[in-house]
Tab-separated table of C-alpha atoms in Angstrom:
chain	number	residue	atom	x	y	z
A	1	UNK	CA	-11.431	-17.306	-44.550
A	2	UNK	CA	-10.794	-14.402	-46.731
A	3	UNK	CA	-9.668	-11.117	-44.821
A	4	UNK	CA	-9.341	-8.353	-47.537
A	5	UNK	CA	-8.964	-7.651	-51.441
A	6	UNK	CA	-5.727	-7.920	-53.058
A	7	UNK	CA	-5.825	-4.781	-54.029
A	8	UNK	CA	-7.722	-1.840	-51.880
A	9	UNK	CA	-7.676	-1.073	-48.066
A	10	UNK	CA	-11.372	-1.615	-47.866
A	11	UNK	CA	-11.148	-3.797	-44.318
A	12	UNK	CA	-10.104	-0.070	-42.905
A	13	UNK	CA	-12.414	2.047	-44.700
A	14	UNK	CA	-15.282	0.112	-44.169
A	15	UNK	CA	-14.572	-0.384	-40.202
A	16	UNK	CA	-13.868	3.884	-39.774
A	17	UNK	CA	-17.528	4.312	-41.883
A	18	UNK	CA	-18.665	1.728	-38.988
A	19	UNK	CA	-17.129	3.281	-35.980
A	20	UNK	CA	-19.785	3.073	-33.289
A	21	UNK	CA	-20.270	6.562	-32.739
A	22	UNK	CA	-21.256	7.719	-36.160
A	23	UNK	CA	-23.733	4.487	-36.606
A	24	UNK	CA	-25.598	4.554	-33.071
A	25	UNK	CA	-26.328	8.109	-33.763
A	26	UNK	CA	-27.612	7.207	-37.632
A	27	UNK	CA	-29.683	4.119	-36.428
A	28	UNK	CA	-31.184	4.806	-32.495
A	29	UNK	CA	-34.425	6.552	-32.442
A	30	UNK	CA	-34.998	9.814	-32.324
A	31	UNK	CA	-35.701	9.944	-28.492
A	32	UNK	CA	-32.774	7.087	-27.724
A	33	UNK	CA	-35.740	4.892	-26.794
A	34	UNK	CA	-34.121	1.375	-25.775
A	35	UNK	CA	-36.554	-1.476	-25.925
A	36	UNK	CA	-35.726	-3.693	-23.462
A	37	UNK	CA	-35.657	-7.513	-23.412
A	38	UNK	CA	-39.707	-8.573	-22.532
A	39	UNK	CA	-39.918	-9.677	-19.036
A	40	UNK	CA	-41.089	-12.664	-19.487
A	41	UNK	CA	-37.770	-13.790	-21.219
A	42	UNK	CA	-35.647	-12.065	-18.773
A	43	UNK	CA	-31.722	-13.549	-18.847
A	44	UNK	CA	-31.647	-16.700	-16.370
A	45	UNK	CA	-28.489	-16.549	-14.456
A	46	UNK	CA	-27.378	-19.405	-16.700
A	47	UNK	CA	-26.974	-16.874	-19.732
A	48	UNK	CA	-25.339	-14.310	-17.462
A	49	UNK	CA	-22.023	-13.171	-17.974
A	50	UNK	CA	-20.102	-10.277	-15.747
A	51	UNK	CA	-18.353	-7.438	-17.647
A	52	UNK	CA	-14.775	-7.325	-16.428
A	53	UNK	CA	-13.923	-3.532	-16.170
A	54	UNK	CA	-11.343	-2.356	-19.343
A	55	UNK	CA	-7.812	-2.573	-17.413
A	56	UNK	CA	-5.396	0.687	-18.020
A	57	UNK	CA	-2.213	0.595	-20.307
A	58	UNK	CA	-3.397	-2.066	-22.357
A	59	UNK	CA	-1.435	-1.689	-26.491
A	60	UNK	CA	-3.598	-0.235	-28.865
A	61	UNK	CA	-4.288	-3.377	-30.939
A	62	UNK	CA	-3.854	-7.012	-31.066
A	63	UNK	CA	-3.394	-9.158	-34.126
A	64	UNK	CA	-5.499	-12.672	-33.625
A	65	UNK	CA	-4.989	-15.330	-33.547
A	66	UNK	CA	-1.131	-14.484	-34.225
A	67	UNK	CA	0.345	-11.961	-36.420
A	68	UNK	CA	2.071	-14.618	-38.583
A	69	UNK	CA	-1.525	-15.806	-39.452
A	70	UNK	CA	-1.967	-15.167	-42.975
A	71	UNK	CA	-5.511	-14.540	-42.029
A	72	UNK	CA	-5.002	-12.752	-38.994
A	73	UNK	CA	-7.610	-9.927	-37.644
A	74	UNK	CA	-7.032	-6.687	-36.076
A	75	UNK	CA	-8.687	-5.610	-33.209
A	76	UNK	CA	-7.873	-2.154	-31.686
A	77	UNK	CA	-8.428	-0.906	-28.426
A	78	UNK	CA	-11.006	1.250	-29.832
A	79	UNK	CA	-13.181	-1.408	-31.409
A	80	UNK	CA	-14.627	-2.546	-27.595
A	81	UNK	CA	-16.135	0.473	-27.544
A	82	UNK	CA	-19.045	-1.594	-30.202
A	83	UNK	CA	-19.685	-3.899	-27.359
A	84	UNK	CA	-21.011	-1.102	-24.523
A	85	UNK	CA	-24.637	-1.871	-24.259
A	86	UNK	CA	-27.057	-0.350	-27.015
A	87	UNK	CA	-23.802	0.008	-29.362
A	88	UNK	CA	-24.120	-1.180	-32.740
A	89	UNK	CA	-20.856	-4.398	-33.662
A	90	UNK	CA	-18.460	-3.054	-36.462
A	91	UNK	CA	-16.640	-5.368	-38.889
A	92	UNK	CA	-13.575	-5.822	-36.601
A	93	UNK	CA	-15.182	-7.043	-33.376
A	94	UNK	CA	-17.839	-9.630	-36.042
A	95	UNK	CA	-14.498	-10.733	-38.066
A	96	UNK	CA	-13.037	-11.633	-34.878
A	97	UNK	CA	-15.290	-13.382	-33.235
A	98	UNK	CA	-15.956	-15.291	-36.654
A	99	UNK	CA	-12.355	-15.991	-36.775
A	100	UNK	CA	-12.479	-17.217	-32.908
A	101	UNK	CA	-15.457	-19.649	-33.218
A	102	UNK	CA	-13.407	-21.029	-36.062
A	103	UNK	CA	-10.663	-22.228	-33.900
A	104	UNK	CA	-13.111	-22.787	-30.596
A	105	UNK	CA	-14.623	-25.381	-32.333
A	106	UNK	CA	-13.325	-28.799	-31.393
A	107	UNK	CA	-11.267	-30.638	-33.712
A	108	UNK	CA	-13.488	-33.951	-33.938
A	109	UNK	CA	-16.253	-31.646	-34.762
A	110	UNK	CA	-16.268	-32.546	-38.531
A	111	UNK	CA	-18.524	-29.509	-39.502
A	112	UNK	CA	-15.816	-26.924	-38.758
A	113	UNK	CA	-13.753	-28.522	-41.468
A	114	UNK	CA	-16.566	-29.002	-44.178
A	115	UNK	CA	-17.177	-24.654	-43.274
A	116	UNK	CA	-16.027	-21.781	-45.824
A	117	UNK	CA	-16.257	-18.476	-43.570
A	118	UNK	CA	-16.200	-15.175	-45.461
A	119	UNK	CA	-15.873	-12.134	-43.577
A	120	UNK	CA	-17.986	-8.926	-43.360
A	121	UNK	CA	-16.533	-6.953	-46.348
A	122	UNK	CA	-17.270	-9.823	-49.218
A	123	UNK	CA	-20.990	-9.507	-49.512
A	124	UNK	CA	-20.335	-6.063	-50.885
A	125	UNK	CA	-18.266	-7.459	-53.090
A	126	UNK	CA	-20.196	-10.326	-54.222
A	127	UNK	CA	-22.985	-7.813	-54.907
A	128	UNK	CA	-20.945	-5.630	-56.840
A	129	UNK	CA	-19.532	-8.562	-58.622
A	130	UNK	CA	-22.936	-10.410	-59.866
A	131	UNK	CA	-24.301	-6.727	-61.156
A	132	UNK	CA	-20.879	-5.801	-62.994
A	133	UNK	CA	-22.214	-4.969	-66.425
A	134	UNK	CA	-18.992	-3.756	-68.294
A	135	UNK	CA	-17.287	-5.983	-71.142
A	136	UNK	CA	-14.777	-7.676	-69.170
A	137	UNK	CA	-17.374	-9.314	-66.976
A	138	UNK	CA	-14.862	-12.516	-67.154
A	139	UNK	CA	-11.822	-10.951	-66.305
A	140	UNK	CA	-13.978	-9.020	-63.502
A	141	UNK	CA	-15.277	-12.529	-61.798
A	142	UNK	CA	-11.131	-13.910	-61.696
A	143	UNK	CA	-10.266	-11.261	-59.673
A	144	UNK	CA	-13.403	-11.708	-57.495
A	145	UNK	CA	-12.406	-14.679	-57.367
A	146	UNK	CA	-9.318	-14.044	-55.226
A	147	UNK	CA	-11.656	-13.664	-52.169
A	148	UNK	CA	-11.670	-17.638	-52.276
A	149	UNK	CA	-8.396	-18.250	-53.145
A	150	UNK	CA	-7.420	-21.566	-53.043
A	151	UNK	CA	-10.462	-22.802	-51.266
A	152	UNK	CA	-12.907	-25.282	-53.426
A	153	UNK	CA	-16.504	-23.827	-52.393
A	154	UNK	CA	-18.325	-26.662	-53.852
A	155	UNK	CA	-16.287	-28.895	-51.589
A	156	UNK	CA	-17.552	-27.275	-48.592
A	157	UNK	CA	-20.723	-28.436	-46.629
A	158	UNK	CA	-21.602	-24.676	-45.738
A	159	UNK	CA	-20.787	-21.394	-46.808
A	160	UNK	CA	-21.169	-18.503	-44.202
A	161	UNK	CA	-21.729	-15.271	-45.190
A	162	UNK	CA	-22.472	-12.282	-43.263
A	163	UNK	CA	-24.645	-9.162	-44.571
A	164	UNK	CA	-24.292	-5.984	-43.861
A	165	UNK	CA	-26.586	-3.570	-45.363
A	166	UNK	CA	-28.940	-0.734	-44.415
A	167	UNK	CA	-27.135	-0.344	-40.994
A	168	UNK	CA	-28.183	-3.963	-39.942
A	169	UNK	CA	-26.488	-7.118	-39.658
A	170	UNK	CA	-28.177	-10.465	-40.703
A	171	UNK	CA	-26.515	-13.973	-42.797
A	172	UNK	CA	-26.412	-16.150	-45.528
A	173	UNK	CA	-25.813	-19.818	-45.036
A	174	UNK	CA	-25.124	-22.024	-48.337
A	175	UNK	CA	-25.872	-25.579	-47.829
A	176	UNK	CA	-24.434	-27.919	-50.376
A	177	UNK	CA	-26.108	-31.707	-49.916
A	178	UNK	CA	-23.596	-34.685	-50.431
A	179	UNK	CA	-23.215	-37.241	-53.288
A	180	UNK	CA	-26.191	-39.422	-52.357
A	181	UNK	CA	-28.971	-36.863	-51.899
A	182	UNK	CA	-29.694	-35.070	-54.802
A	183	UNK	CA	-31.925	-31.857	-52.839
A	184	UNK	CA	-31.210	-28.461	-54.188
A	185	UNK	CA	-28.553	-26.872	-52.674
A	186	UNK	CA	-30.429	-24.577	-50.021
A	187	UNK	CA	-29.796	-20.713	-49.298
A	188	UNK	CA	-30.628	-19.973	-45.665
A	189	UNK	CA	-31.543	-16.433	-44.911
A	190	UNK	CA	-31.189	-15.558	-40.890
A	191	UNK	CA	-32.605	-12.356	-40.051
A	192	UNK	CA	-33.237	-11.282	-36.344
A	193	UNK	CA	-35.615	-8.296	-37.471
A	194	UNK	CA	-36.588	-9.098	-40.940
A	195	UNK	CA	-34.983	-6.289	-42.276
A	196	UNK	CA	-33.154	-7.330	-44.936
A	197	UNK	CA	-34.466	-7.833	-48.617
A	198	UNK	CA	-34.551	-11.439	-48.537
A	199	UNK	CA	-34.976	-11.642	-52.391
A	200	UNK	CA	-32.372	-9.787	-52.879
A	201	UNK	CA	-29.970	-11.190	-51.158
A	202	UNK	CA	-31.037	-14.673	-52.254
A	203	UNK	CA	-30.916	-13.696	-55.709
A	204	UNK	CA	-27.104	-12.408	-55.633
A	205	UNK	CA	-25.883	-15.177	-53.994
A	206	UNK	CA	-27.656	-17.348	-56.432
A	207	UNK	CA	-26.157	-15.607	-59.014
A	208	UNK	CA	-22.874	-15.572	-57.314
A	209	UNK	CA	-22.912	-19.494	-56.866
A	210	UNK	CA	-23.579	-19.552	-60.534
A	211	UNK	CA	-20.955	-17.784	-61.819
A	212	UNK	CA	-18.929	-19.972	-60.045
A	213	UNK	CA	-20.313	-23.185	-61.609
A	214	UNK	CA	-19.646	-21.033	-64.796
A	215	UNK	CA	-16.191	-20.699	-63.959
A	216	UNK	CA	-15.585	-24.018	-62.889
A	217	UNK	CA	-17.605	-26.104	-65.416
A	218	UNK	CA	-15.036	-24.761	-68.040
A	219	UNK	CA	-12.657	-27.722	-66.640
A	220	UNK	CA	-14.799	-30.670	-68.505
A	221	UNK	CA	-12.938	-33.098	-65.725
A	222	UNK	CA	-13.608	-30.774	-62.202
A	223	UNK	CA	-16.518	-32.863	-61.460
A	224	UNK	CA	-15.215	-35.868	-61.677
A	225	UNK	CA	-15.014	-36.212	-57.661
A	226	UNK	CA	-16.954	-33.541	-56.413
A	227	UNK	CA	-18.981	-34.572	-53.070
A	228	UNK	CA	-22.314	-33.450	-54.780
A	229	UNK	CA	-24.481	-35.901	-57.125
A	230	UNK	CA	-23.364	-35.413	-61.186
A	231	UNK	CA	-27.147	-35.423	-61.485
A	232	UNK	CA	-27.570	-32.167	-59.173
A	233	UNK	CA	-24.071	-30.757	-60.326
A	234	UNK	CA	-25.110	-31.072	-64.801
A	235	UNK	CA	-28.471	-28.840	-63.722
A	236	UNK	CA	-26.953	-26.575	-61.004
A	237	UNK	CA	-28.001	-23.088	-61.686
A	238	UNK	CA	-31.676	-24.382	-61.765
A	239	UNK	CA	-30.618	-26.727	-58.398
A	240	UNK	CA	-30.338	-23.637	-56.497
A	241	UNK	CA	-33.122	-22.953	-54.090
A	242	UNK	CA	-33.939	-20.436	-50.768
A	243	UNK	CA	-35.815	-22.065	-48.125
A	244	UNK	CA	-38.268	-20.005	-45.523
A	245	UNK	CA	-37.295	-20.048	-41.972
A	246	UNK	CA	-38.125	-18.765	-38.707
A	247	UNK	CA	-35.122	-17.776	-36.341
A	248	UNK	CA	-35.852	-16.521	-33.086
A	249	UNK	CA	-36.162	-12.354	-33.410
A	250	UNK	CA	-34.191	-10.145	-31.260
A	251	UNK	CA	-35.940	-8.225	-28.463
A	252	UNK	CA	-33.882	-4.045	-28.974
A	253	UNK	CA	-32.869	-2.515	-31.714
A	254	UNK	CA	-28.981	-2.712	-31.393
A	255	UNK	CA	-28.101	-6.522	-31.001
A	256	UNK	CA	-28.184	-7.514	-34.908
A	257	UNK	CA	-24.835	-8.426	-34.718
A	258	UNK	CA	-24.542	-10.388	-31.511
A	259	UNK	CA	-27.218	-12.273	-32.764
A	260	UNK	CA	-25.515	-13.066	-36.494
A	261	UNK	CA	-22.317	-14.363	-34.598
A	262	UNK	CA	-24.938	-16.396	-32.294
A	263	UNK	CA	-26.522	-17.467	-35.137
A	264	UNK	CA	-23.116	-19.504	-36.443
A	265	UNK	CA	-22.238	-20.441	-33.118
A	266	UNK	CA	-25.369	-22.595	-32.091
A	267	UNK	CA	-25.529	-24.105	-36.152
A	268	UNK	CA	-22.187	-24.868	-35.803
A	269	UNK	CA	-22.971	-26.646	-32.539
A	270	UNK	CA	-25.900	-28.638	-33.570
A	271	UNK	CA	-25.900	-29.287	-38.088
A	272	UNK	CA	-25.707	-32.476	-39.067
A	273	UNK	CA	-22.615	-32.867	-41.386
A	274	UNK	CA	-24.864	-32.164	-44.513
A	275	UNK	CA	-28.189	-30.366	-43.998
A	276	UNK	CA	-31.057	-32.408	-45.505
A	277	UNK	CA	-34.693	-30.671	-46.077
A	278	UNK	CA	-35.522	-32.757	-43.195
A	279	UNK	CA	-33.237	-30.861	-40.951
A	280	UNK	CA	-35.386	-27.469	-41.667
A	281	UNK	CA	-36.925	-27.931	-38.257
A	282	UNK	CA	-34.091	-26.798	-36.830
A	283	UNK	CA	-35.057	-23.717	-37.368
A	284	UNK	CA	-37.929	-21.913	-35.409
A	285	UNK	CA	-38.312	-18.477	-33.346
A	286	UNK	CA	-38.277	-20.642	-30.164
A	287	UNK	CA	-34.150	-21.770	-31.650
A	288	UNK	CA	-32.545	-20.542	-28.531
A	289	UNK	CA	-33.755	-17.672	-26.248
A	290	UNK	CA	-33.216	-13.643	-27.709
A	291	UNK	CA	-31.354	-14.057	-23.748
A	292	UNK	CA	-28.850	-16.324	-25.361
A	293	UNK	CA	-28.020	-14.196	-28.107
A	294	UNK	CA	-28.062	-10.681	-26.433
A	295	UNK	CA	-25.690	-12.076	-23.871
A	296	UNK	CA	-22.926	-12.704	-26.656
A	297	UNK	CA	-22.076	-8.961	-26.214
A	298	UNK	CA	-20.355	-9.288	-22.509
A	299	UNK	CA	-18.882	-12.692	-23.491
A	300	UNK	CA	-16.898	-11.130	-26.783
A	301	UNK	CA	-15.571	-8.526	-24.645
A	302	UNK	CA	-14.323	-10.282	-21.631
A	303	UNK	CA	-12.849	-12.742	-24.561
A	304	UNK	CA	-11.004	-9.746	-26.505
A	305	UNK	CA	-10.112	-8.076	-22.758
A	306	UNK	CA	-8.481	-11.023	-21.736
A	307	UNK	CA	-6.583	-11.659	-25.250
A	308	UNK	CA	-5.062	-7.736	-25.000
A	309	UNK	CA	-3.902	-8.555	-21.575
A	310	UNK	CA	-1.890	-12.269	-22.879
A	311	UNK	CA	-0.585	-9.598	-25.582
A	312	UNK	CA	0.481	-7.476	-22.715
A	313	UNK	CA	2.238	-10.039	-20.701
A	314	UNK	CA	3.919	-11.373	-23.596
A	315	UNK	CA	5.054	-7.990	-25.024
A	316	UNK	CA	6.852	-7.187	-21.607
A	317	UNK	CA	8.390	-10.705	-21.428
């Protein structure tokens, strides 16, 4: 889980050119119209969640999970503010909760182990990487590659990777099939309005996956024991594939992000270790309710509210 480059400050900037106020104003309608959930699909009581009121005197930020996590997020005081209804979810309060459903996940769920999580900030960075044109293209992609440091991608089962573009929120989910099935490996576009370039997107991750294989295929012995087929892994950059799929399609214009971080949380709950083309059907419009995912808002901020007050207690121990 990669927080921010080596070598810029761009987790801040990005978050300030985020900040609720300025984006709700860019991206509500004209007449702050709020299209509500249809009634038909109103929350059951199951969904439900009660907002617990913002306590006073709470410390301006919190550092989770722990500030000697080398991979720690921030979270300021300030960032809750995303999570009032109709409010729009910066980077901060998505990284979190990324970071969070990382460690919620129990530890005989395999999946959670065989999952690469990048944060909000890389698929800027992956973009700008894949269309660098300049002559040092191959000294450009090694410090790209810093982002990953350490971590083997094409070891990984999935790759998640969140978009944020246009003032909307959607994700990219890489699935890389094992040794004994020799599919494509399968780029999974989940958008809750359709609003993102799906070609696009597809395109520059399929390039970025490729300059990988570039990078890696100089070592003539790195494939020895990959967990991918030698047949699929000698042909990759034509192995690469995007599949069309239907996820279910949120009901306002404001809970993009809720339902991105939804969007991990239920796959992470219910993919098979290795996604086969069978396991496509997963994916339909009738998923999980819009409910479900709309709900996710309350729920992340009763989470964070209770995590500044443990940093509260423990600061005035």
């Amino acid at each position: 889980y990669s927080l921010v480059d080596d070598d810029d400050d761009t987790s801040r900037e990005l978050s300030w050119e985020e900040s609720p106020s300025r984006r709700s104003k860019r991206h509500k309608k004209s007449d702050n119209t709020v299209i509500n959930v249809d009634e038909e699909e109103s929350q059951p009581s199951t969904v439900a969640e009660e907002a617990v009121e913002l306590p006073e005197g709470l410390q301006e930020d919190i550092c989770y999970p722990t500030r000697d996590d080398p991979h720690f997020v921030q979270v300021c005081l300030k960032d809750l503010e995303c999570l009032a209804p109709t409010e729009f979810l910066t980077s901060p309060v998505m990284n979190f909760y990324i970071r969070f459903l990382q460690h919620q996940v129990s530890s005989d769920n395999q999946i959670s182990v065989d999952c690469h999580f990048f944060n909000t900030y890389f698929y800027k960075k992956l973009s700008d990487a894949v269309s660098y044109k300049g002559n040092d293209k191959d000294a450009f992609f090694v410090k790209f590659r810093r982002w990953w440091k350490g971590i083997d991608l094409f070891r990984k089962a999935y790759i998640f990777i969140p978009i944020h573009e246009d003032l909307h929120w959607s994700l990219v989910i890489v699935c890389i099939p094992d040794k004994e099935d020799e599919s494509n490996l399968n780029i999974l576009h989940l958008d809750s309005l359709g609003l993102h370039s799906k070609k696009s997107i597809v395109d520059n991750v399929k390039r970025f996956l490729k300059d990988e294989w570039n990078y890696l295929n100089q070592d003539d012995d790195y494939s020895s024991d990959l967990p991918i087929s030698e047949k699929v892994w000698k042909s990759l950059p034509r192995r690469i594939s995007g599949s069309d799929i239907q996820v279910p399609q949120q009901k306002n214009e404001f809970d993009c992000g809720p339902f991105v971080l939804f969007f991990i949380k239920r796959f992470i709950e219910e993919a098979p270790q290795r996604l086969k083309r069978k396991d496509l059907g997963m994916f339909d419009k009738k998923w999980f309710r819009p409910a479900e995912a709309s709900a996710l808002r309350i729920k992340i901020r009763n989470t964070l509210i209770d995590l500044f007050r443990g940093s509260e207690d423990k600061s005035q121990q």
